Coordinates of C-alpha atoms and ligand atoms in Angstrom, one line a residue:
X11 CA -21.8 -15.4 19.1
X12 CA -23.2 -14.7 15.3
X13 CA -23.2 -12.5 12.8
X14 CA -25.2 -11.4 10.5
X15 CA -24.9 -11.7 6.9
X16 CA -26.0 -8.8 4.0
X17 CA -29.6 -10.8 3.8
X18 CA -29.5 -11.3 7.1
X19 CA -29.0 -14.3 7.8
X20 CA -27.3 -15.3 10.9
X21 CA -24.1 -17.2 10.8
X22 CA -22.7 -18.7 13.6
X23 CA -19.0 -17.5 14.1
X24 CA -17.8 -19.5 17.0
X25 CA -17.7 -22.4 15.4
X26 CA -16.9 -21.8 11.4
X27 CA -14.2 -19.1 12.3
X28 CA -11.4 -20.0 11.0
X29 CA -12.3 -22.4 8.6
X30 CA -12.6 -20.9 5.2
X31 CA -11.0 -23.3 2.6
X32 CA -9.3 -25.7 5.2
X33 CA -8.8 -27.8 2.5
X34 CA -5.7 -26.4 1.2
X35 CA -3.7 -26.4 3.8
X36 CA -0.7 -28.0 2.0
X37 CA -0.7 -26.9 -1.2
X38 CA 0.0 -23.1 -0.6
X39 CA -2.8 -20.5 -1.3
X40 CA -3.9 -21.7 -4.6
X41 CA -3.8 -25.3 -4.7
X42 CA -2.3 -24.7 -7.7
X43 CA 1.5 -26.6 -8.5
X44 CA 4.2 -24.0 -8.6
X45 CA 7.3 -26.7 -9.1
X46 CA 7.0 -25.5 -12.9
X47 CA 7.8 -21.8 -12.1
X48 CA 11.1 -22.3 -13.8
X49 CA 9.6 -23.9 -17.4
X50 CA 6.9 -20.9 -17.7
X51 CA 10.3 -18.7 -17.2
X52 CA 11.9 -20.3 -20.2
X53 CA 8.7 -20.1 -22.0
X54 CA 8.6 -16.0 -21.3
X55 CA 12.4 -15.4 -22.7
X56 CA 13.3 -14.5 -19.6
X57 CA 17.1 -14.9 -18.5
X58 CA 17.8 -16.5 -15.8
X59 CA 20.6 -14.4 -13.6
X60 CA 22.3 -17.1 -12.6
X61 CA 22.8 -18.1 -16.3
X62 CA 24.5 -14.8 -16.4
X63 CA 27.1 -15.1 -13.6
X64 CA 27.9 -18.2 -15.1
X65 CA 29.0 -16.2 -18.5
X66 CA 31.0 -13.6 -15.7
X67 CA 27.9 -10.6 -16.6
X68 CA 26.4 -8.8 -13.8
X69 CA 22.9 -6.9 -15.1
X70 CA 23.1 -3.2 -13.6
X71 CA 19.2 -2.0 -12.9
X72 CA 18.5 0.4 -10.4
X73 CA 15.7 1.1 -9.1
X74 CA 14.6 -2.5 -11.0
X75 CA 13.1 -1.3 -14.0
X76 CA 13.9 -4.5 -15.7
X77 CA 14.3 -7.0 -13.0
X78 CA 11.2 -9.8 -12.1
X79 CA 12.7 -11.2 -8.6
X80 CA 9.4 -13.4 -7.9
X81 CA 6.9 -15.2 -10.2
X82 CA 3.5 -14.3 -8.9
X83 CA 0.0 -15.2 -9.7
X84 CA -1.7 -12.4 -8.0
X85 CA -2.2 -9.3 -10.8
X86 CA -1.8 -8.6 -14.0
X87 CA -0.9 -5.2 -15.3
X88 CA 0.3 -4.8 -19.0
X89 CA 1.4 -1.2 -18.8
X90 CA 1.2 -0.3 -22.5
X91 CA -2.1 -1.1 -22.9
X92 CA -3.4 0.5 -19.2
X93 CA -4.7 -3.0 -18.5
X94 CA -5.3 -4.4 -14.3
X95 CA -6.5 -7.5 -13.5
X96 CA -6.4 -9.0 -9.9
X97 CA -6.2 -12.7 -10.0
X98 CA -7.3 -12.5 -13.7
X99 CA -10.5 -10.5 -12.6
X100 CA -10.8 -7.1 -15.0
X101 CA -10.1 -3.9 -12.3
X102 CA -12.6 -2.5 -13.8
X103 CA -15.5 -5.7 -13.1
X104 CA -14.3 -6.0 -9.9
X105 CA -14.8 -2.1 -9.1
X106 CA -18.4 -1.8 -10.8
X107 CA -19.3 -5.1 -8.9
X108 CA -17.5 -6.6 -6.1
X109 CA -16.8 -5.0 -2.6
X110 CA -13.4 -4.5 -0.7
X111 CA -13.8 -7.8 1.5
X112 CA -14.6 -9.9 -1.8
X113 CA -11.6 -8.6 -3.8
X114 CA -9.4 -8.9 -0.3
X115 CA -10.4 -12.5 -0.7
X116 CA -9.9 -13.2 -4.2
X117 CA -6.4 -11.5 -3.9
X118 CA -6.0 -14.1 -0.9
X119 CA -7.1 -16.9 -2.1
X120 CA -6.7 -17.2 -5.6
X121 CA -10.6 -17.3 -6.8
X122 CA -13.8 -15.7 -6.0
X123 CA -15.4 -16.9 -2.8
X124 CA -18.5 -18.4 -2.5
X125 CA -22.0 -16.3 -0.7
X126 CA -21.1 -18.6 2.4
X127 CA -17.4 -18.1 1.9
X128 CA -17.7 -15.0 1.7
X129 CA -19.7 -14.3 5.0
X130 CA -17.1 -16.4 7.2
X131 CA -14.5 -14.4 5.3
X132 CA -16.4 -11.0 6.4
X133 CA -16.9 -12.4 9.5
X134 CA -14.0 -13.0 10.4
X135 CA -12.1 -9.9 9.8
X136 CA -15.0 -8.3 11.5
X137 CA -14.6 -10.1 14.9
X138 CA -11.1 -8.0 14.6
X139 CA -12.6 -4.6 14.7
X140 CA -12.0 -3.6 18.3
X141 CA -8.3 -3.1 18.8
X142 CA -6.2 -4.1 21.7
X143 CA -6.4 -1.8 24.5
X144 CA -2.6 -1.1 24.2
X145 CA -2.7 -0.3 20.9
X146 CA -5.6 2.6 22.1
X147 CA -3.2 3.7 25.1
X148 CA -0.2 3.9 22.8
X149 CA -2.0 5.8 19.7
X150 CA -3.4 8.8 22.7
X151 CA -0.3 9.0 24.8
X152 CA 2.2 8.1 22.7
X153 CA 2.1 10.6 19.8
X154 CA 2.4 14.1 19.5
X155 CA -1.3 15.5 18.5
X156 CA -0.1 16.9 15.2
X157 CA 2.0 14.1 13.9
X158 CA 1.3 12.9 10.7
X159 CA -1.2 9.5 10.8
X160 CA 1.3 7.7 8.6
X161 CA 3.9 8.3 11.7
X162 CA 1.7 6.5 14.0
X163 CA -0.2 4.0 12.0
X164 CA 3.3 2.2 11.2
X165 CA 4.9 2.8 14.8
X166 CA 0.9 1.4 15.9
X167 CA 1.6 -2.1 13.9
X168 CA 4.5 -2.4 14.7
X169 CA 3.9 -2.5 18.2
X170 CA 0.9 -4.4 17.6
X171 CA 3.3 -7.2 16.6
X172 CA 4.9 -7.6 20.0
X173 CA 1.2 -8.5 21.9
X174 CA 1.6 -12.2 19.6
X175 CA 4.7 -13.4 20.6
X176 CA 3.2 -16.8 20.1
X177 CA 3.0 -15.9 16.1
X178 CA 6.5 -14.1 15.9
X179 CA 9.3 -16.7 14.3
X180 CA 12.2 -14.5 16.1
X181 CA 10.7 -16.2 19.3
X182 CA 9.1 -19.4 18.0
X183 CA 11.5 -20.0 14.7
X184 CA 10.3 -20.3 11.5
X185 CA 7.9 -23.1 11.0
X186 CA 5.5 -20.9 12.6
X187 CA 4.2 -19.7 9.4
X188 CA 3.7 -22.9 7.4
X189 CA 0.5 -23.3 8.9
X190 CA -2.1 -22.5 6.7
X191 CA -4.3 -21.6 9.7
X192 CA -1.6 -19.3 11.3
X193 CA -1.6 -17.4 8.5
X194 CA -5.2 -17.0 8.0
X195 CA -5.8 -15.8 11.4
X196 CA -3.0 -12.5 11.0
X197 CA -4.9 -11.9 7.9
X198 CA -8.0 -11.4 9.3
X199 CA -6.6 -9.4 12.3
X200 CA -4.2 -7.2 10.5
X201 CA -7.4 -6.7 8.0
X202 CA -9.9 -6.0 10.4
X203 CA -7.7 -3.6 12.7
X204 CA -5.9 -1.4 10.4
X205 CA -9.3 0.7 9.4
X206 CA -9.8 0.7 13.4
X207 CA -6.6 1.9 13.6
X208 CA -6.4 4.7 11.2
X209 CA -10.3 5.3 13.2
X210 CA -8.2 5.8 16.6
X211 CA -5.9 7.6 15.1
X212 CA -7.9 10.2 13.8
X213 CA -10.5 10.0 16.9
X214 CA -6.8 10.9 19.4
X215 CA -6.2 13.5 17.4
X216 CA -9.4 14.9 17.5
X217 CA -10.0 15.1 20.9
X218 CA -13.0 12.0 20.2
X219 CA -13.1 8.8 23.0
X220 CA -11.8 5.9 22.0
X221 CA -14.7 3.8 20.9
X222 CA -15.6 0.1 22.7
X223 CA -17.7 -2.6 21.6
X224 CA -19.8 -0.6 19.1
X225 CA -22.1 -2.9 17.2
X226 CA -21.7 -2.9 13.7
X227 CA -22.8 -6.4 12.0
X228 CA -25.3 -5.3 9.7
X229 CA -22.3 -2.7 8.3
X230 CA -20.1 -3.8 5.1
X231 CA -16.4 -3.0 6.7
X232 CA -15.7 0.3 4.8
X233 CA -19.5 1.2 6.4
X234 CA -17.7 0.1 9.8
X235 CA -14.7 1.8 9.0
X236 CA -16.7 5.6 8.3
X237 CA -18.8 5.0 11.4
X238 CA -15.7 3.8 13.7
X239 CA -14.6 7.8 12.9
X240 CA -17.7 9.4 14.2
X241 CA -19.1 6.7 16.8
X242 CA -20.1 8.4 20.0
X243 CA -21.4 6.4 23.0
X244 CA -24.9 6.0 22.5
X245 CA -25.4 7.2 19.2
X246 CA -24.5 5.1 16.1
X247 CA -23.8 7.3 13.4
X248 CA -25.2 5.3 10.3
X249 CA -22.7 6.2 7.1
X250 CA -23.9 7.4 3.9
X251 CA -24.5 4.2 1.7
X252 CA -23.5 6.0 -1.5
X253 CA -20.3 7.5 0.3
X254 CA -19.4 4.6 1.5
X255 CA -19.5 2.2 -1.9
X256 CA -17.3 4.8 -3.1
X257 CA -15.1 4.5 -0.7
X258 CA -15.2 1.0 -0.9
X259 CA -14.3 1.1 -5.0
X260 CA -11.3 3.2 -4.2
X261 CA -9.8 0.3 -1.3
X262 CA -10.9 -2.2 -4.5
X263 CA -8.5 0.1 -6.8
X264 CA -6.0 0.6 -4.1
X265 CA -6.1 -3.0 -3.0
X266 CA -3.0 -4.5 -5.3
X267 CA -0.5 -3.2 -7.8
X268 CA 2.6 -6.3 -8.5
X269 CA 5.2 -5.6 -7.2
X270 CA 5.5 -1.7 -6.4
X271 CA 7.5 -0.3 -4.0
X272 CA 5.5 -1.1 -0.3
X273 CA 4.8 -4.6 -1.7
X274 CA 8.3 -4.8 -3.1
X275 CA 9.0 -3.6 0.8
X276 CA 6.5 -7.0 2.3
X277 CA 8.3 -9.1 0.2
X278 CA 12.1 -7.9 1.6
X279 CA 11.3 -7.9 4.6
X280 CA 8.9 -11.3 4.8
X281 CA 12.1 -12.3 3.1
X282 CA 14.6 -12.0 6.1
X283 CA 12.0 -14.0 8.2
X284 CA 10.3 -11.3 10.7
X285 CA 6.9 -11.3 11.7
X286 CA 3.9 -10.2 9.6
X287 CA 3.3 -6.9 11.5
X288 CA 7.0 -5.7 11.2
X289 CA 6.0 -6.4 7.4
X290 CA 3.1 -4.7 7.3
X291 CA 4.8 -1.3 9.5
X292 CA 7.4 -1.1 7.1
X293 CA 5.1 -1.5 3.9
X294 CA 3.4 1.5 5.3
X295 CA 6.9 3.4 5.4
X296 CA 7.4 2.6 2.1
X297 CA 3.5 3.9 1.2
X298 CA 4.0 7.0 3.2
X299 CA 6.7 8.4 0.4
X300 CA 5.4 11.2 -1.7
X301 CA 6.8 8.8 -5.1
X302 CA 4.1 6.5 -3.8
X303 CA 1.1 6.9 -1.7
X304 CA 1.9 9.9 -0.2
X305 CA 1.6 11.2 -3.6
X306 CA -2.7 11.2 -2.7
X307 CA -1.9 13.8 0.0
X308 CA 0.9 15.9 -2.2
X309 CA -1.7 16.4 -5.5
X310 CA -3.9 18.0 -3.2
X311 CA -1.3 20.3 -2.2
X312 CA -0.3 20.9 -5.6
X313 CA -3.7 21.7 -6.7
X314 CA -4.1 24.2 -3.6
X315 CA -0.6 25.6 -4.5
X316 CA -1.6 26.0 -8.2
X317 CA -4.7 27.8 -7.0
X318 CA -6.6 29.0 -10.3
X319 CA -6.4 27.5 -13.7
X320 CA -4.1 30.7 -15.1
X321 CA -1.3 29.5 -12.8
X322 CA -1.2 26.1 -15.1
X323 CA 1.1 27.4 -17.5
X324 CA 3.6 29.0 -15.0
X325 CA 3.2 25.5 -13.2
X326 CA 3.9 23.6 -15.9
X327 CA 7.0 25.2 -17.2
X328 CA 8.4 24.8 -13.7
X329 CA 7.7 21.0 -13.8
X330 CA 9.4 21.3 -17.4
X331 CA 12.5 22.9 -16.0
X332 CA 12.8 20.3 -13.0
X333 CA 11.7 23.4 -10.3
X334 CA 8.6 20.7 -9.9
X335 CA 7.0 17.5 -10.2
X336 CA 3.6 16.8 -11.5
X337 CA 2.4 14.8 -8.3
X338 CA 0.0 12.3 -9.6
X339 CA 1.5 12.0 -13.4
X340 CA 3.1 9.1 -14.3
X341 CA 4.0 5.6 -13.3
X342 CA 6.8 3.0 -13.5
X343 CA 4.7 0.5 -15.4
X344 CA 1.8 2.7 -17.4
X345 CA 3.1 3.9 -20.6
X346 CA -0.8 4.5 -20.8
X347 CA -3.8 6.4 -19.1
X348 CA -4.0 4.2 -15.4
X349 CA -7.0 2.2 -15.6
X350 CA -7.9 3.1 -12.2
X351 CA -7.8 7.0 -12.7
X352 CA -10.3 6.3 -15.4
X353 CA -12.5 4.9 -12.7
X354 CA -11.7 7.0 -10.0
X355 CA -12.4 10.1 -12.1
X356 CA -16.0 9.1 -12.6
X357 CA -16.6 8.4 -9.3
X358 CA -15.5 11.7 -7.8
X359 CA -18.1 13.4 -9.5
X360 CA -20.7 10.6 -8.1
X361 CA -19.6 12.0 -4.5
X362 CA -19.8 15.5 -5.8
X363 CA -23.1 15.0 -6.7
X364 CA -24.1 13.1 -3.2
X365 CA -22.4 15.7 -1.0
X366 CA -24.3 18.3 -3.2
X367 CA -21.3 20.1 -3.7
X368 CA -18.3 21.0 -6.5
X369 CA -14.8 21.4 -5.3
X370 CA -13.2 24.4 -7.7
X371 CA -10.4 21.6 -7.5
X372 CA -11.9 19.3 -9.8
X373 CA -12.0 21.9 -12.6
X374 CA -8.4 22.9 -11.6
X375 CA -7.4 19.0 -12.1
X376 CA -9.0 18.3 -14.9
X377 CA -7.8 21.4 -16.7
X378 CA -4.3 20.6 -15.5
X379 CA -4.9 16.9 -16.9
X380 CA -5.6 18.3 -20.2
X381 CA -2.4 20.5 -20.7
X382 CA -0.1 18.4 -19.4
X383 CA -1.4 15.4 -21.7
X384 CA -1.4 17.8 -24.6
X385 CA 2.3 19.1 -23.4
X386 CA 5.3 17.6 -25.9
X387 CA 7.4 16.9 -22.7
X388 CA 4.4 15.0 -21.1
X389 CA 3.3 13.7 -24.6
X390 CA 7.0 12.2 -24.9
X391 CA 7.6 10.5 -21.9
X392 CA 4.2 9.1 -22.0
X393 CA 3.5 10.5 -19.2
X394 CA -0.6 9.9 -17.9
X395 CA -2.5 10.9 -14.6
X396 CA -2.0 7.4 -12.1
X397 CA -4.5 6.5 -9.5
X398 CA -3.6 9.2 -7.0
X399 CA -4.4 12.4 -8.8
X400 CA -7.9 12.3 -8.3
X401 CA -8.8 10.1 -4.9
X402 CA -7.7 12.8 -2.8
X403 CA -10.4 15.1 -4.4
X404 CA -12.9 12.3 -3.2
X405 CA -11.2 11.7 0.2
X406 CA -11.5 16.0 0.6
X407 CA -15.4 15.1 -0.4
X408 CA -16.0 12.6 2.3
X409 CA -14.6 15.2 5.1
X410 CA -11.1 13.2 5.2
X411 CA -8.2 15.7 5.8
X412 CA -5.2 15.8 3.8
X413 CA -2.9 13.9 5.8
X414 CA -5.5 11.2 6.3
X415 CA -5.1 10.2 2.8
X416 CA -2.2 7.8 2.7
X417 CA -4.0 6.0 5.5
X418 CA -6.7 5.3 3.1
X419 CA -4.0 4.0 0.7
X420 CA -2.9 1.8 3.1
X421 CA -6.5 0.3 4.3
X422 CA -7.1 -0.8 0.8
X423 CA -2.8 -2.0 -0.3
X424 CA -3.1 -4.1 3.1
X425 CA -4.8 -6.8 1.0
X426 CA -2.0 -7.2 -1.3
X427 CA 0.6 -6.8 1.0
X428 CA -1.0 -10.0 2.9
X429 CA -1.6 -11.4 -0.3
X430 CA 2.1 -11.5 -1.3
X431 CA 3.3 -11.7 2.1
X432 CA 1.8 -15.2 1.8
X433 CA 2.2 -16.0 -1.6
X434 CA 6.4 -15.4 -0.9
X435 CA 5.8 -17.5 2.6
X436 CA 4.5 -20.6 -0.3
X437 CA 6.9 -20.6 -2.6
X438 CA 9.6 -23.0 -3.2
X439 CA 11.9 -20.8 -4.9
X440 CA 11.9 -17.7 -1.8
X441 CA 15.2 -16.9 -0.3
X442 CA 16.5 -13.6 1.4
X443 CA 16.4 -10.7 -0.7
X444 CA 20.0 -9.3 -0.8
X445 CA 20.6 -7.5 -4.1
X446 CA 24.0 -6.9 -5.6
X447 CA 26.4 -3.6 -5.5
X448 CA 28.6 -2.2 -8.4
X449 CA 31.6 -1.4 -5.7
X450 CA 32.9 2.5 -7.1
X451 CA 34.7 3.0 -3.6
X452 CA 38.8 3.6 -2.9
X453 CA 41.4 0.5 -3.7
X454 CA 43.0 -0.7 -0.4
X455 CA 44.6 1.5 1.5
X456 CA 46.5 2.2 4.9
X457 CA 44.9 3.4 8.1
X458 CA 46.5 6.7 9.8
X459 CA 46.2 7.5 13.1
X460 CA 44.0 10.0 14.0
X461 CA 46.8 12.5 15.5
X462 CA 48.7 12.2 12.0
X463 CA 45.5 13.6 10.2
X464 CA 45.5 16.7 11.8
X465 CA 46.1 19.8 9.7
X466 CA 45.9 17.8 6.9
X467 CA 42.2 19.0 5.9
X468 CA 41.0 22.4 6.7
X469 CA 37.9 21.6 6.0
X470 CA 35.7 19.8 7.5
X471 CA 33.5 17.5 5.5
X472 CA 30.8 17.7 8.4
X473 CA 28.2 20.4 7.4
X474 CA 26.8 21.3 10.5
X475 CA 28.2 23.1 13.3
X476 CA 27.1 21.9 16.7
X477 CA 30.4 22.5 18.5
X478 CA 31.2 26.4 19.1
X479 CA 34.5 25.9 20.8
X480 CA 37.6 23.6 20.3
X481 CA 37.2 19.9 20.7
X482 CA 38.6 18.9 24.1
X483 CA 40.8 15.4 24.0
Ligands
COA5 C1 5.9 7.4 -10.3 C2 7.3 7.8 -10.6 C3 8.1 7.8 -9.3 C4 7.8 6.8 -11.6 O1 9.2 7.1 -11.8 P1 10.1 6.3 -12.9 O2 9.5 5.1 -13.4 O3 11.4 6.2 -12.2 O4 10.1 7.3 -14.1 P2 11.2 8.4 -14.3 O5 11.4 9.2 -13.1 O6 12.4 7.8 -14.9 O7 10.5 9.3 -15.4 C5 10.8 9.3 -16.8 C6 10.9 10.7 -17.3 O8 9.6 11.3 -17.0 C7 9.8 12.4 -16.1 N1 8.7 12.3 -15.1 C8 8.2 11.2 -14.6 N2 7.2 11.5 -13.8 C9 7.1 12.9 -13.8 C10 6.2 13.8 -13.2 N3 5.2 13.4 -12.3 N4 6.4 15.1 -13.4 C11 7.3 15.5 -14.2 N5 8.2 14.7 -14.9 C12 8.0 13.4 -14.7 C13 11.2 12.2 -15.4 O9 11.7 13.4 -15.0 C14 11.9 11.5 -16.5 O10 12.3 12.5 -17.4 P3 13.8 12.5 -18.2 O11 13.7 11.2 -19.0 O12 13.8 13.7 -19.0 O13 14.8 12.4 -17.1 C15 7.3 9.2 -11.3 O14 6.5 9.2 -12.4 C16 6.8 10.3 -10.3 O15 7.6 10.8 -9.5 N6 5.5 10.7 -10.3 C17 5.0 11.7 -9.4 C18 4.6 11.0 -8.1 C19 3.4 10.2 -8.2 O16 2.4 10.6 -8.6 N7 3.5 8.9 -7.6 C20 2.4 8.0 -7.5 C21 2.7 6.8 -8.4 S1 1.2 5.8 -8.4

């Protein structure tokens, strides 16, 4: 069997499959020492929380705005100054000249690959892009038609867990993961499916065939990905090159962000020892929230909502006076302008320009960008437009509808997650995440019987009224 690389040359992927950097097998997915975590710790001023139980202080953070639980090697983000950097690779390099796969790697693997690495690498999540059969069955019987993608992509890998019992440490124990090679190979499948999922998804609910063995090796994967939505028996539908690079750029910017809330999610759950794919579902729940990547598919219903640039005011003073939320303005981290929206902004009116047309949107957004950032409550909290408040104007572009969009947040984030997922499996200093509570309950006190508590309360605290009559003993 081969494939065929971008200059065409033929690589032979039966025998190099899983081999990219075999050499590292033991030394986690670096090669680099991690014993001296706890020196570059002291270096940072960070206090260690142990150090304060031993002086009898508990440090109260929800929500973990000042909490690191992991060191990581995987991006830099300085929030201040708007600065990303995956694996010490500017965002902004990566998205003017690398491609999903390459950054997917880099993420992985610590450092760029080579042209050969590369080709395995692309090779190998390619030989993934025909999912199981029961994964096809499930996604067009299993669903209603109208439920949202994000409902069925995370119910889809979840179940896609359960065909590799041979990979799952509830059934094998928890060595299984140590190998280097074990881990590799759910990269490359959990990589290569989810596009082909998110492609079934949308095909089921659009009354489209599920697609087999279409032959795509000359296509880049976000190239596979568009075609996978409009492949027909017999006709290969050949994607729009320029579409598809920006496509591509937005996966790139989507691909990692630390440690926010979905990859927060990998790490819990990776944590507690389950399988990769029970990971991965519930890393998609996380995404799906509108505080998070949903937040793609609520600023276009904002915008829609908002209608005409005279609403803006109105809008605005309802955000002011909590009626609202500016969906797509601000961010944990950023105290700055999100280096990706910079990016992202440009490249929407790139697609404008290739699909030959303006959405009235784009005008609505960027007026709305400039009153809220000249607005003293937005202005104050430092509040900036983050990654999502334009990609959904580029999704709409490409013909993606609304509720597609979080999948598209998840294609790209499916890197990181993997990329943490086996950074955490590495590291010497994991253990189960199991934060700490503030107890605020009732002292101790003295059950009563359930005939003594009668009468007692005439109202109920249950809100809803199912029962119309009296309760029968
Ligand atoms: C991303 C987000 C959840 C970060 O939340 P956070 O770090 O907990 O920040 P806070 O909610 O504490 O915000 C600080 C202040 O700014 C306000 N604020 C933050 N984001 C806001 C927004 N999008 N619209 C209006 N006010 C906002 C908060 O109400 C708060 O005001 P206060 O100090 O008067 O109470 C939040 O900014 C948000 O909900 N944004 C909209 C959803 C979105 O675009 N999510 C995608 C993120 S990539």
């Amino acid at each position: 069997m081969t494939a065929k690389g971008r200059k065409g040359k033929s690589i032979a992927m039966s025998v190099q499959i899983y081999e990219v950097r075999e050499s590292q097998y033991d030394r986690g997915d670096t090669g680099e020492r991690r014993k001296g975590a706890f020196e570059e710790k002291k270096e940072k001023g960070v206090v260690e929380a142990s150090w304060l139980r031993k002086q009898g202080v508990v440090s109260y953070d929800p929500g973990y705005t000042n909490t690191a639980c992991c060191t990581s090697r995987i991006t830099y983000l300085d929030g201040e100054r708007g600065i990303l950097r995956y694996r010490g690779y500017p965002i902004e390099q990566l998205a003017g000249k690398s491609s999903f796969l390459e950054v997917a790697y880099t993420l992985y693997y610590g450092e760029l690959p080579t042209e050969q690495d590369l080709r395995l690498y692309e090779a190998n999540v390619a030989a993934h892009r025909t999912p199981h059969n029961d994964l096809l069955k499930i996604i067009s019987n299993g669903f209603r038609s109208d439920a949202h993608p994000m409902g069925v992509l995370a119910s889809t890998v979840m179940a896609m867990g359960t065909l590799y019992p041979e990979v799952n440490p509830a059934l094998q124990g928890n060595h299984v993961y140590e190998s280097y090679k074990v881990r590799e190979k759910q990269v490359f499948r959990i990589l290569g499916t989810m596009p082909m999922l998110v492609a079934s998804i949308y095909r089921s609910q659009n009354g489209l065939a599920p697609m087999v063995g279409f032959d795509t090796d000359d296509m880049t994967f976000t190239e596979r990905f568009l075609c996978a939505l409009s492949w027909a028996e017999g006709k290969l539908y050949k994607p729009n090159k320029r579409l598809a690079r920006a496509l591509d750029i937005l996966f790139i910017l989507h691909a990692d962000h630390e440690l926010n809330c979905s990859t927060a999610t990998m790490r819990q759950l990776t944590s507690s020892g389950v399988d990769v794919y029970t990971s991965v579902a519930a890393s998609i729940g996380a995404l799906y929230g509108p505080l998070h990547g949903g937040a793609t598919e609520a600023v276009l219903k904002m915008l829609e909502r908002i209608k005409t640039v005279d609403n803006i005011p109105a809008f605005l003073n309802a955000v002011k006076n909590r009626e609202e939320k500016l969906m797509g303005f601000g961010h944990r981290v950023y105290r700055n302008y999100d280096p990706r929206a910079k990016i992202i902004k440009r490249i929407a009116y790139e697609v404008f320009e290739e699909v030959g047309q303006v959405d009235p949107l784009i005008d609505l957004a960027t007026e709305l960008e400039r009153t809220a950032l000249n607005d003293e409550y937005f202005v104050k909290r430092k509040l900036y437009p983050n990654v999502d408040f334009y990609s959904g104007l580029i999704y709409k572009a490409i013909g993606f509808p609304t509720e597609y969009f979080p999948c598209l947040f998840a294609i790209g984030r499916t890197a990181g997650w993997l990329a943490h997922w086996n950074e955490f499996l590495v590291d010497p200093e994991k253990k189960i995440a199991r934060p700490m509570q503030l107890y605020k309950g009732q002292g101790k006190r003295d059950y009563v019987q359930v005939f003594s508590r009668w009468g007692k309360r005439r109202n109920s605290r249950i809100s809803s009224r199912v029962f119309t009559g009296r309760l029968k003993k």
